[in-house]
Short mmCIF file of C-alpha atoms in Angstrom, two decimals:
data_model
loop_
_atom_site.label_atom_id
_atom_site.label_comp_id
_atom_site.label_asym_id
_atom_site.label_seq_id
_atom_site.Cartn_x
_atom_site.Cartn_y
_atom_site.Cartn_z
CA MET A 1 45.87 -39.01 -0.66
CA LYS A 2 45.62 -37.88 3.33
CA ASN A 3 44.30 -34.80 1.49
CA SER A 4 41.45 -37.15 -0.29
CA LYS A 5 40.18 -38.87 2.74
CA LEU A 6 39.76 -35.71 4.30
CA LEU A 7 37.92 -34.49 2.14
CA ILE A 8 35.44 -36.86 1.01
CA SER A 9 35.03 -37.20 4.67
CA ILE A 10 33.80 -33.46 5.54
CA LEU A 11 31.77 -34.11 2.06
CA VAL A 12 29.45 -36.87 3.24
CA THR A 13 29.42 -35.34 7.06
CA ALA A 14 27.78 -31.47 5.35
CA ILE A 15 25.64 -33.96 3.26
CA ILE A 16 24.18 -35.83 6.07
CA THR A 17 24.57 -32.82 7.58
CA ALA A 18 21.86 -31.28 5.62
CA GLY A 19 20.14 -33.87 6.11
CA ILE A 20 20.22 -34.67 1.78
CA THR A 21 19.53 -37.69 0.97
CA TYR A 22 20.62 -38.60 -2.55
CA ASN A 23 20.06 -41.87 -5.30
CA LEU A 24 21.52 -41.16 -8.18
CA VAL A 25 22.30 -42.14 -11.46
CA SER A 26 24.77 -40.96 -13.86
CA PRO A 27 23.77 -39.21 -16.83
CA LYS A 28 24.79 -41.15 -19.99
CA GLU A 29 24.84 -37.86 -22.32
CA VAL A 30 23.99 -34.26 -22.22
CA THR A 31 21.63 -32.14 -23.98
CA LEU A 32 22.77 -30.11 -26.22
CA LEU A 33 21.17 -27.13 -26.11
CA ASN A 34 20.01 -25.05 -29.65
CA GLU A 35 21.88 -21.46 -29.20
CA GLU A 36 20.00 -20.56 -32.54
CA ASP A 37 16.90 -20.38 -29.67
CA PRO A 38 17.18 -18.95 -26.69
CA PHE A 39 14.38 -21.55 -25.13
CA SER A 40 15.78 -24.77 -25.95
CA LYS A 41 17.00 -25.46 -22.65
CA LEU A 42 13.32 -24.01 -21.51
CA LYS A 43 11.88 -27.06 -24.30
CA SER A 44 13.76 -29.13 -22.73
CA THR A 45 13.69 -29.48 -19.74
CA TYR A 46 9.03 -29.65 -19.91
CA ASN A 47 10.35 -32.87 -22.33
CA LEU A 48 12.44 -34.14 -19.76
CA LEU A 49 10.14 -33.86 -16.79
CA GLN A 50 6.83 -34.96 -18.56
CA LYS A 51 8.39 -37.66 -20.35
CA ASN A 52 10.65 -38.80 -16.94
CA TYR A 53 8.71 -37.58 -13.88
CA TYR A 54 8.12 -40.05 -11.23
CA GLN A 55 4.81 -38.88 -10.76
CA ASP A 56 1.88 -37.40 -12.94
CA VAL A 57 2.35 -33.67 -13.91
CA GLU A 58 0.05 -30.98 -15.34
CA THR A 59 0.91 -29.17 -18.70
CA GLU A 60 -0.88 -26.46 -17.62
CA LYS A 61 0.90 -26.62 -13.91
CA LEU A 62 4.15 -26.52 -16.49
CA VAL A 63 3.50 -23.50 -18.35
CA GLU A 64 2.28 -22.08 -15.74
CA GLY A 65 5.73 -22.07 -13.10
CA ALA A 66 7.96 -21.01 -16.07
CA ILE A 67 6.10 -17.83 -16.92
CA LYS A 68 5.87 -17.11 -13.65
CA GLY A 69 9.85 -17.55 -12.77
CA MET A 70 10.49 -15.66 -15.68
CA VAL A 71 8.28 -12.55 -14.71
CA GLU A 72 9.67 -12.41 -10.70
CA SER A 73 13.10 -12.70 -12.18
CA LEU A 74 13.30 -9.30 -13.96
CA GLU A 75 13.47 -8.80 -9.51
CA ASP A 76 10.68 -5.96 -10.58
CA PRO A 77 7.81 -5.86 -7.40
CA TYR A 78 5.41 -3.86 -9.97
CA SER A 79 5.41 -6.79 -12.73
CA VAL A 80 4.06 -9.65 -11.94
CA TYR A 81 2.14 -12.73 -13.75
CA MET A 82 -1.33 -13.25 -12.09
CA ASP A 83 -3.83 -16.03 -13.26
CA ILE A 84 -6.87 -16.30 -13.66
CA GLU A 85 -8.46 -15.68 -9.50
CA GLU A 86 -6.20 -13.22 -9.35
CA ALA A 87 -6.69 -10.99 -12.63
CA LYS A 88 -9.99 -10.78 -11.86
CA SER A 89 -8.96 -9.35 -8.21
CA PHE A 90 -6.44 -7.22 -10.24
CA SER A 91 -9.96 -6.26 -12.29
CA GLU A 92 -11.83 -5.81 -10.04
CA ASN A 93 -9.97 -3.26 -7.22
CA ILE A 94 -9.63 -0.70 -10.77
CA SER A 95 -12.72 -0.82 -11.53
CA SER A 96 -15.16 -1.34 -9.43
CA SER A 97 -15.97 -2.66 -5.69
CA PHE A 98 -14.92 -5.71 -3.77
CA GLU A 99 -14.52 -6.51 -0.47
CA GLY A 100 -11.40 -7.17 1.21
CA ILE A 101 -9.39 -4.66 4.13
CA GLY A 102 -8.55 -2.03 1.31
CA ALA A 103 -5.29 -1.70 1.73
CA GLU A 104 -2.98 -1.13 -1.67
CA ILE A 105 0.27 -3.03 -0.74
CA GLN A 106 3.45 -3.72 -3.08
CA GLU A 107 6.01 -6.10 -2.85
CA ASN A 108 9.54 -5.29 -1.72
CA ASP A 109 12.93 -7.21 -2.07
CA GLY A 110 10.82 -9.97 -0.33
CA SER A 111 9.14 -8.39 1.67
CA ILE A 112 4.99 -7.60 1.11
CA ILE A 113 4.45 -3.89 2.66
CA ILE A 114 1.89 -1.37 2.36
CA VAL A 115 1.01 1.07 0.30
CA SER A 116 -1.60 2.67 2.14
CA PRO A 117 -5.23 1.98 3.01
CA ILE A 118 -7.82 3.64 1.21
CA LYS A 119 -9.97 6.18 3.21
CA GLY A 120 -12.91 4.90 5.52
CA SER A 121 -11.90 1.21 4.43
CA PRO A 122 -11.17 -1.25 8.12
CA ALA A 123 -7.48 -1.17 6.96
CA GLU A 124 -7.44 2.32 7.62
CA GLU A 125 -10.03 2.31 10.91
CA ALA A 126 -7.04 -0.65 11.52
CA GLY A 127 -5.36 2.18 11.95
CA LEU A 128 -1.93 0.52 9.70
CA LYS A 129 -0.32 2.27 8.04
CA PRO A 130 2.65 3.36 5.08
CA LYS A 131 6.04 1.51 5.57
CA ASP A 132 4.48 -0.78 7.54
CA VAL A 133 5.74 -4.74 6.77
CA ILE A 134 3.07 -7.34 6.47
CA GLN A 135 4.82 -10.48 7.91
CA LYS A 136 1.89 -13.85 8.91
CA VAL A 137 -1.76 -13.73 7.74
CA ASP A 138 -4.08 -15.93 10.14
CA ASP A 139 -0.54 -17.04 11.15
CA LYS A 140 0.75 -17.48 7.49
CA SER A 141 4.23 -16.78 6.38
CA VAL A 142 4.34 -13.89 3.76
CA GLU A 143 7.84 -13.59 3.08
CA GLY A 144 8.66 -14.59 -0.41
CA PHE A 145 5.40 -14.00 -2.03
CA SER A 146 4.15 -12.24 -4.50
CA VAL A 147 1.56 -8.75 -3.87
CA THR A 148 -0.99 -11.81 -6.17
CA GLU A 149 -0.21 -14.44 -3.88
CA ALA A 150 -0.49 -11.72 -0.33
CA VAL A 151 -3.56 -10.68 -1.91
CA MET A 152 -5.16 -13.68 -1.80
CA LEU A 153 -4.38 -14.30 1.51
CA ILE A 154 -6.23 -10.71 2.73
CA ARG A 155 -9.23 -10.73 0.14
CA GLY A 156 -12.02 -12.89 1.88
CA GLU A 157 -15.58 -11.81 2.23
CA LYS A 158 -17.73 -9.29 3.81
CA GLY A 159 -18.02 -10.28 7.74
CA SER A 160 -15.01 -12.50 7.73
CA THR A 161 -12.50 -11.86 9.39
CA VAL A 162 -8.40 -11.22 9.21
CA ASN A 163 -5.56 -11.50 11.41
CA LEU A 164 -2.02 -9.56 10.19
CA VAL A 165 1.16 -9.46 11.56
CA VAL A 166 3.14 -6.31 10.25
CA GLU A 167 6.32 -4.96 11.40
CA ARG A 168 6.74 -0.72 11.85
CA PRO A 169 9.92 0.64 11.64
CA GLY A 170 11.09 2.38 14.65
CA VAL A 171 8.04 0.34 17.08
CA GLY A 172 8.51 -2.98 16.09
CA ASN A 173 5.73 -5.84 15.51
CA LEU A 174 1.81 -5.51 16.13
CA ASN A 175 -0.45 -7.40 15.54
CA PHE A 176 -4.20 -6.41 13.99
CA THR A 177 -7.42 -8.64 13.77
CA ILE A 178 -10.13 -6.72 10.98
CA THR A 179 -12.57 -7.43 9.49
CA ARG A 180 -13.97 -7.44 6.42
CA ASP A 181 -15.89 -5.61 4.19
CA THR A 182 -16.82 -3.80 0.78
CA ILE A 183 -14.30 -1.39 -0.73
CA PRO A 184 -16.72 1.03 -2.37
CA ILE A 185 -16.24 2.07 -5.94
CA GLU A 186 -16.44 6.29 -4.73
CA THR A 187 -12.82 7.27 -5.37
CA VAL A 188 -14.27 11.02 -4.26
CA TYR A 189 -15.35 13.19 -1.90
CA SER A 190 -15.84 16.87 -1.88
CA GLU A 191 -17.16 19.19 1.03
CA VAL A 192 -17.44 23.09 1.85
CA ILE A 193 -14.77 24.19 4.68
CA GLU A 194 -13.85 27.37 6.95
CA ASP A 195 -13.85 31.04 5.55
CA GLN A 196 -15.57 28.88 1.41
CA ILE A 197 -12.66 27.27 0.73
CA GLY A 198 -13.26 24.18 -1.60
CA LYS A 199 -11.95 20.45 -0.39
CA ILE A 200 -12.23 17.33 -2.30
CA GLN A 201 -9.76 14.49 -1.15
CA ILE A 202 -8.91 11.84 -4.10
CA THR A 203 -9.30 8.16 -2.67
CA LYS A 204 -7.33 5.89 -5.57
CA PHE A 205 -7.88 6.36 -9.50
CA SER A 206 -10.05 4.02 -10.75
CA GLU A 207 -11.69 4.48 -13.99
CA SER A 208 -14.72 6.39 -12.46
CA THR A 209 -12.34 9.30 -10.90
CA SER A 210 -11.88 11.89 -13.59
CA GLU A 211 -15.82 11.94 -14.01
CA GLU A 212 -16.44 11.98 -9.54
CA PHE A 213 -13.15 14.96 -9.44
CA ALA A 214 -15.18 16.73 -12.66
CA LYS A 215 -18.79 17.00 -10.80
CA ALA A 216 -17.35 17.46 -7.78
CA LEU A 217 -15.67 21.22 -8.88
CA SER A 218 -18.40 21.61 -10.29
CA ASP A 219 -20.60 21.02 -7.13
CA LEU A 220 -17.54 23.55 -5.40
CA GLN A 221 -17.79 26.48 -8.55
CA GLU A 222 -22.07 26.65 -8.50
CA GLN A 223 -21.01 26.95 -3.46
CA ASN A 224 -18.74 30.05 -5.46
CA VAL A 225 -16.23 27.87 -3.48
CA LYS A 226 -13.78 31.20 -2.98
CA GLY A 227 -10.14 28.49 -2.62
CA LEU A 228 -9.13 24.68 -3.48
CA ILE A 229 -7.61 22.83 -1.47
CA ILE A 230 -6.76 18.83 -3.22
CA ASP A 231 -5.50 15.47 -0.65
CA LEU A 232 -4.04 13.75 -2.21
CA ARG A 233 -2.91 12.25 0.81
CA GLN A 234 -2.89 8.11 1.55
CA ASN A 235 -3.20 8.28 -2.10
CA PRO A 236 -1.59 4.37 -3.72
CA GLY A 237 -2.20 5.51 -7.12
CA GLY A 238 -4.39 3.20 -10.59
CA LEU A 239 -4.86 5.11 -13.74
CA MET A 240 -2.03 6.83 -15.40
CA ASP A 241 -4.41 8.59 -17.44
CA LYS A 242 -6.67 9.29 -15.26
CA ALA A 243 -3.90 11.49 -13.60
CA ILE A 244 -2.63 13.09 -16.65
CA ALA A 245 -6.28 14.46 -17.83
CA MET A 246 -7.68 15.54 -13.57
CA SER A 247 -4.03 17.49 -13.91
CA ASP A 248 -4.90 19.24 -17.38
CA ILE A 249 -7.74 21.20 -16.00
CA PHE A 250 -4.93 23.00 -13.46
CA VAL A 251 -2.57 22.64 -15.83
CA PRO A 252 -1.32 25.47 -18.08
CA LYS A 253 -2.08 24.78 -22.22
CA GLY A 254 1.65 23.73 -23.03
CA GLU A 255 3.54 23.09 -19.31
CA ASN A 256 3.88 19.64 -19.44
CA ILE A 257 2.61 17.26 -17.24
CA LEU A 258 5.14 14.40 -17.03
CA GLN A 259 7.30 12.95 -18.32
CA VAL A 260 7.58 8.94 -19.68
CA GLU A 261 10.54 7.53 -19.97
CA TYR A 262 11.01 3.93 -22.46
CA ASN A 263 14.37 1.34 -22.00
CA ASN A 264 15.32 2.88 -25.36
CA LYS A 265 15.76 6.54 -23.80
CA THR A 266 12.68 7.95 -25.77
CA LYS A 267 10.27 9.87 -24.16
CA ASP A 268 7.20 10.72 -24.55
CA VAL A 269 5.77 14.34 -22.89
CA TYR A 270 2.35 14.40 -21.78
CA LYS A 271 1.67 18.42 -22.05
CA ALA A 272 -1.84 20.26 -21.08
CA GLU A 273 -4.16 20.43 -23.52
CA ASN A 274 -6.50 22.88 -22.63
CA ASP A 275 -7.16 25.96 -20.78
CA ALA A 276 -6.88 25.24 -17.53
CA MET A 277 -10.08 25.45 -16.52
CA ILE A 278 -9.37 26.72 -12.24
CA ASP A 279 -8.46 29.44 -11.53
CA LEU A 280 -8.83 29.57 -7.74
CA PRO A 281 -5.74 29.28 -5.28
CA THR A 282 -5.01 25.92 -5.05
CA THR A 283 -3.21 24.21 -2.35
CA VAL A 284 -2.34 20.22 -2.53
CA LEU A 285 -2.78 17.59 0.48
CA ILE A 286 0.38 14.95 0.44
CA ASP A 287 1.96 11.97 2.69
CA GLY A 288 3.39 8.75 2.73
CA GLY A 289 0.85 7.84 1.56
CA THR A 290 0.85 8.98 -1.52
CA ALA A 291 1.56 7.06 -4.28
CA SER A 292 2.40 6.47 -8.08
CA ALA A 293 -1.06 8.85 -10.11
CA GLY A 294 -0.74 10.34 -7.05
CA GLU A 295 2.52 11.73 -6.62
CA ILE A 296 2.14 12.63 -11.33
CA MET A 297 -0.73 14.69 -10.10
CA ALA A 298 0.77 16.65 -7.61
CA ALA A 299 4.00 16.95 -9.13
CA ALA A 300 2.30 18.24 -12.01
CA LEU A 301 0.17 20.95 -10.05
CA ASN A 302 3.20 22.17 -8.17
CA GLN A 303 6.10 22.19 -11.67
CA SER A 304 3.51 23.02 -13.78
CA ALA A 305 0.57 25.00 -12.51
CA GLY A 306 2.65 26.18 -9.18
CA ILE A 307 0.83 25.17 -5.71
CA PRO A 308 2.23 24.34 -3.45
CA LEU A 309 2.22 20.98 -1.56
CA VAL A 310 2.04 21.01 1.86
CA GLY A 311 1.95 17.68 4.59
CA GLU A 312 5.25 15.37 4.71
CA LYS A 313 7.38 13.99 1.33
CA THR A 314 5.22 11.14 -0.61
CA PHE A 315 5.71 6.92 -0.84
CA GLY A 316 8.51 6.94 -4.08
CA LYS A 317 6.74 4.79 -7.13
CA GLY A 318 8.41 6.24 -10.95
CA THR A 319 7.05 3.82 -12.45
CA VAL A 320 4.69 2.24 -15.35
CA GLN A 321 2.42 -0.42 -15.62
CA SER A 322 0.79 -1.98 -18.39
CA ALA A 323 -1.46 -5.07 -18.39
CA LYS A 324 -1.77 -7.40 -20.90
CA GLY A 325 -4.65 -10.92 -20.48
CA PHE A 326 -4.87 -14.25 -22.05
CA GLU A 327 -7.65 -16.00 -23.25
CA ASP A 328 -7.99 -17.16 -20.48
CA ASN A 329 -8.36 -14.44 -18.42
CA SER A 330 -5.64 -15.12 -16.55
CA SER A 331 -2.54 -11.94 -17.58
CA VAL A 332 0.83 -9.94 -17.21
CA LYS A 333 0.89 -6.82 -15.17
CA TYR A 334 5.11 -5.81 -16.16
CA THR A 335 6.61 -1.99 -15.96
CA THR A 336 7.04 -0.25 -19.70
CA ALA A 337 8.77 2.62 -18.23
CA LYS A 338 10.04 5.37 -15.49
CA TRP A 339 7.55 8.30 -15.89
CA LEU A 340 9.45 11.98 -14.54
CA THR A 341 8.21 14.58 -13.09
CA PRO A 342 7.71 17.83 -15.59
CA ASP A 343 10.90 18.81 -15.30
CA GLY A 344 12.30 15.27 -15.90
CA THR A 345 13.30 14.66 -12.01
CA TRP A 346 12.55 11.00 -11.30
CA ILE A 347 11.61 10.23 -7.74
CA HIS A 348 11.29 6.59 -7.80
CA ASP A 349 12.29 5.89 -4.38
CA LYS A 350 12.72 9.05 -2.73
CA GLY A 351 9.71 10.94 -3.34
CA ILE A 352 8.34 14.22 -3.26
CA GLU A 353 8.71 16.87 -1.07
CA PRO A 354 6.34 19.44 0.37
CA THR A 355 6.45 22.81 0.06
CA VAL A 356 5.31 23.84 3.07
CA LYS A 357 6.43 20.54 6.28
CA ALA A 358 3.48 19.74 8.38
CA ALA A 359 3.01 16.59 10.16
CA LEU A 360 0.10 15.67 12.01
CA PRO A 361 0.41 15.23 15.56
CA ASP A 362 1.90 12.39 17.14
CA TYR A 363 -0.78 10.75 18.29
CA ALA A 364 -2.27 10.54 14.82
CA ASN A 365 0.90 7.48 14.67
CA LEU A 366 0.10 5.24 18.16
CA PRO A 367 0.03 1.30 17.12
CA TYR A 368 -3.70 -0.13 17.06
CA ILE A 369 -4.43 -2.07 20.12
CA ASN A 370 -6.17 -5.16 19.45
CA PRO A 371 -9.07 -5.12 21.42
CA ASP A 372 -9.06 -9.05 21.61
CA ASN A 373 -6.34 -8.57 24.55
CA VAL A 374 -7.38 -8.11 27.88
CA LEU A 375 -4.78 -5.64 29.24
CA LYS A 376 -5.55 -5.40 32.85
CA GLN A 377 -2.96 -4.32 36.10
CA GLY A 378 0.66 -5.80 35.86
CA ASP A 379 1.17 -5.89 32.16
CA SER A 380 4.22 -4.57 30.86
CA THR A 381 3.61 -4.78 27.21
CA PRO A 382 3.95 -1.93 24.16
CA GLU A 383 0.03 -2.06 23.30
CA VAL A 384 -0.11 -0.88 27.31
CA ASN A 385 1.41 1.87 26.57
CA ALA A 386 -0.14 2.04 23.53
CA ALA A 387 -3.74 3.04 25.90
CA GLN A 388 -1.43 5.76 27.62
CA GLN A 389 -1.08 7.64 24.94
CA MET A 390 -4.31 7.55 23.99
CA LEU A 391 -4.97 8.51 27.30
CA LYS A 392 -3.03 11.09 27.71
CA ALA A 393 -4.12 12.07 24.64
CA LEU A 394 -7.65 12.39 24.84
CA GLY A 395 -7.28 14.71 28.39
CA TYR A 396 -6.14 11.80 30.98
CA ASP A 397 -3.38 13.78 32.08
CA GLY A 398 -2.35 11.83 35.08
CA VAL A 399 -1.31 8.56 33.18
CA SER A 400 2.24 6.86 33.37
CA LEU A 401 3.97 7.14 30.20
CA ASN A 402 5.76 3.76 30.60
CA GLY A 403 4.01 0.70 29.48
CA TYR A 404 3.49 -0.95 32.56
CA PHE A 405 -0.15 -1.43 33.81
CA ASP A 406 0.29 0.24 37.00
CA GLU A 407 -2.25 0.90 39.86
CA ASN A 408 -2.50 5.26 39.00
CA THR A 409 -3.31 3.54 35.07
CA THR A 410 -6.05 1.58 36.37
CA LYS A 411 -7.60 4.03 38.45
CA ILE A 412 -7.38 5.97 35.63
CA VAL A 413 -8.72 3.60 33.43
CA LYS A 414 -11.90 3.32 35.51
CA GLN A 415 -12.56 7.13 35.36
CA PHE A 416 -12.23 7.03 31.38
CA GLN A 417 -14.49 4.00 31.97
CA GLN A 418 -16.43 5.25 33.68
CA ASP A 419 -16.23 9.13 32.13
CA GLN A 420 -17.27 6.51 28.67
CA ALA A 421 -20.27 4.75 30.85
CA LEU A 422 -18.28 1.65 29.88
CA GLU A 423 -18.53 -1.35 32.66
CA VAL A 424 -15.94 -0.07 35.31
CA ASP A 425 -13.50 -2.86 35.71
CA GLY A 426 -9.78 -0.99 35.57
CA LYS A 427 -9.56 -3.55 32.79
CA ILE A 428 -8.51 -2.84 28.63
CA SER A 429 -10.72 -5.02 26.93
CA GLU A 430 -12.85 -4.77 23.69
CA GLY A 431 -15.65 -1.75 24.50
CA THR A 432 -13.10 0.11 26.94
CA THR A 433 -10.47 -0.91 23.70
CA ILE A 434 -13.59 0.16 20.86
CA LYS A 435 -14.26 3.00 22.66
CA LEU A 436 -10.52 4.22 23.21
CA ILE A 437 -10.20 4.23 19.32
CA GLU A 438 -12.89 5.78 17.97
CA LEU A 439 -12.50 8.93 20.05
CA LEU A 440 -8.89 9.06 19.46
CA GLN A 441 -9.77 8.76 15.63
CA SER A 442 -12.25 11.75 16.31
CA LYS A 443 -9.40 13.96 18.07
CA ILE A 444 -7.36 13.30 14.77
CA LYS A 445 -10.16 14.38 12.30
CA GLU A 446 -10.58 17.84 14.36
CA ASN A 447 -7.08 18.09 15.22
CA ASP A 448 -6.06 17.68 11.36
CA THR A 449 -2.99 20.20 11.62
CA GLN A 450 -1.85 19.61 8.26
CA LEU A 451 -5.10 20.35 6.93
CA ASP A 452 -5.31 23.00 8.89
CA LYS A 453 -0.97 23.97 7.12
CA ALA A 454 -3.19 23.69 3.51
CA ILE A 455 -5.53 25.78 5.37
CA GLU A 456 -2.31 28.60 5.90
CA THR A 457 -1.17 28.51 3.12
CA LEU A 458 -4.35 28.65 0.35
CA LYS A 459 -5.14 31.93 2.12
CA LYS A 460 -2.49 33.31 1.57
CA ASP A 461 -3.85 33.68 -1.98
CA LEU A 462 -7.13 34.65 -1.86
#
């Protein structure tokens, strides 16, 4: 009896402590389920809420909530139910330009992660990096959000701003204030660089990418290039069929481009159907932002055409998705299969290792400084340390690198401001910050050590 009273006391205390109040009506009967109908519990719950919930319920909300819950139960970051607005946003990202910051994201274990910023986008210019974890969007936590829910918060009209708090591995939390812009449809950029080498950068695989790529190749061939570098860095992927078509240009006829494995272990094997149309020495650039369709092309060219990969290990996304639209313009995007490299390797969560490893200079990975902040003598913050590192990278050798804004840092900031015809006040604020970032980005482009290594690798075959 004593033990029973103690147990009741503990239970009552636990309920009070948790701040929960119950006013339960004792159930008079148990709802029977139809064992032959796996949806009988779902239907019963739906009918129960429609009849007995204390407020009016919207049928559409109940149905959409059930669908979302069903898809979320898969615990697959690439499978998601998209309502009408979300489905429209997804379609725009694949087929046309849109307004936003220009970054591919994914959900992983309840976190929203940057896969890759798009070339020339506000996200790239602000300094977002692959693997950055988005904590907040405009002070709203996105923990537990789906990708589409996060996208709807991050996107917005051109000219408007959005504030992101991200956690960067090894650095900690960083603040980014980004001005949204139109993210263009163009996905392929080409140029002739030193020693008649053609360079083609592919930023993602959208509906127009294969046509853009074919034109870029044709233009470079007309300029009599001697070799080719394909830059797949920061490419978050896109449409698998475009990656297959573009790989077919390089892979010898009959060789594997990729394999697709379904849940019943059957496989579709995609082979090159045409004689290789490009016989120029070729090298491919990859990094941690190369994902999905970008990895398909990189693996195909490496394993089936013997083309070397230069750079850093890729992101590691080895699954295939399909999207099924509904009459009301909503849709479900869901994972249908694994994709395997030509030799049957599943690179999911592992990535592809480069043939030749090459990293960018350390200053290419410096954290972002918010131009809205004012850094001044006496401050001691990670942003001060980043600014000091930037000044050193730009040739100001005497600057301290301890994160403390001392008198010497003030002196060097004034010298920098004088050199750049800025207001000389010794503080790092909007104008000085923007100039620091601009000059650093220019230096990174001028000192692209990964591209240099790709050129060096390519020249061995010229």
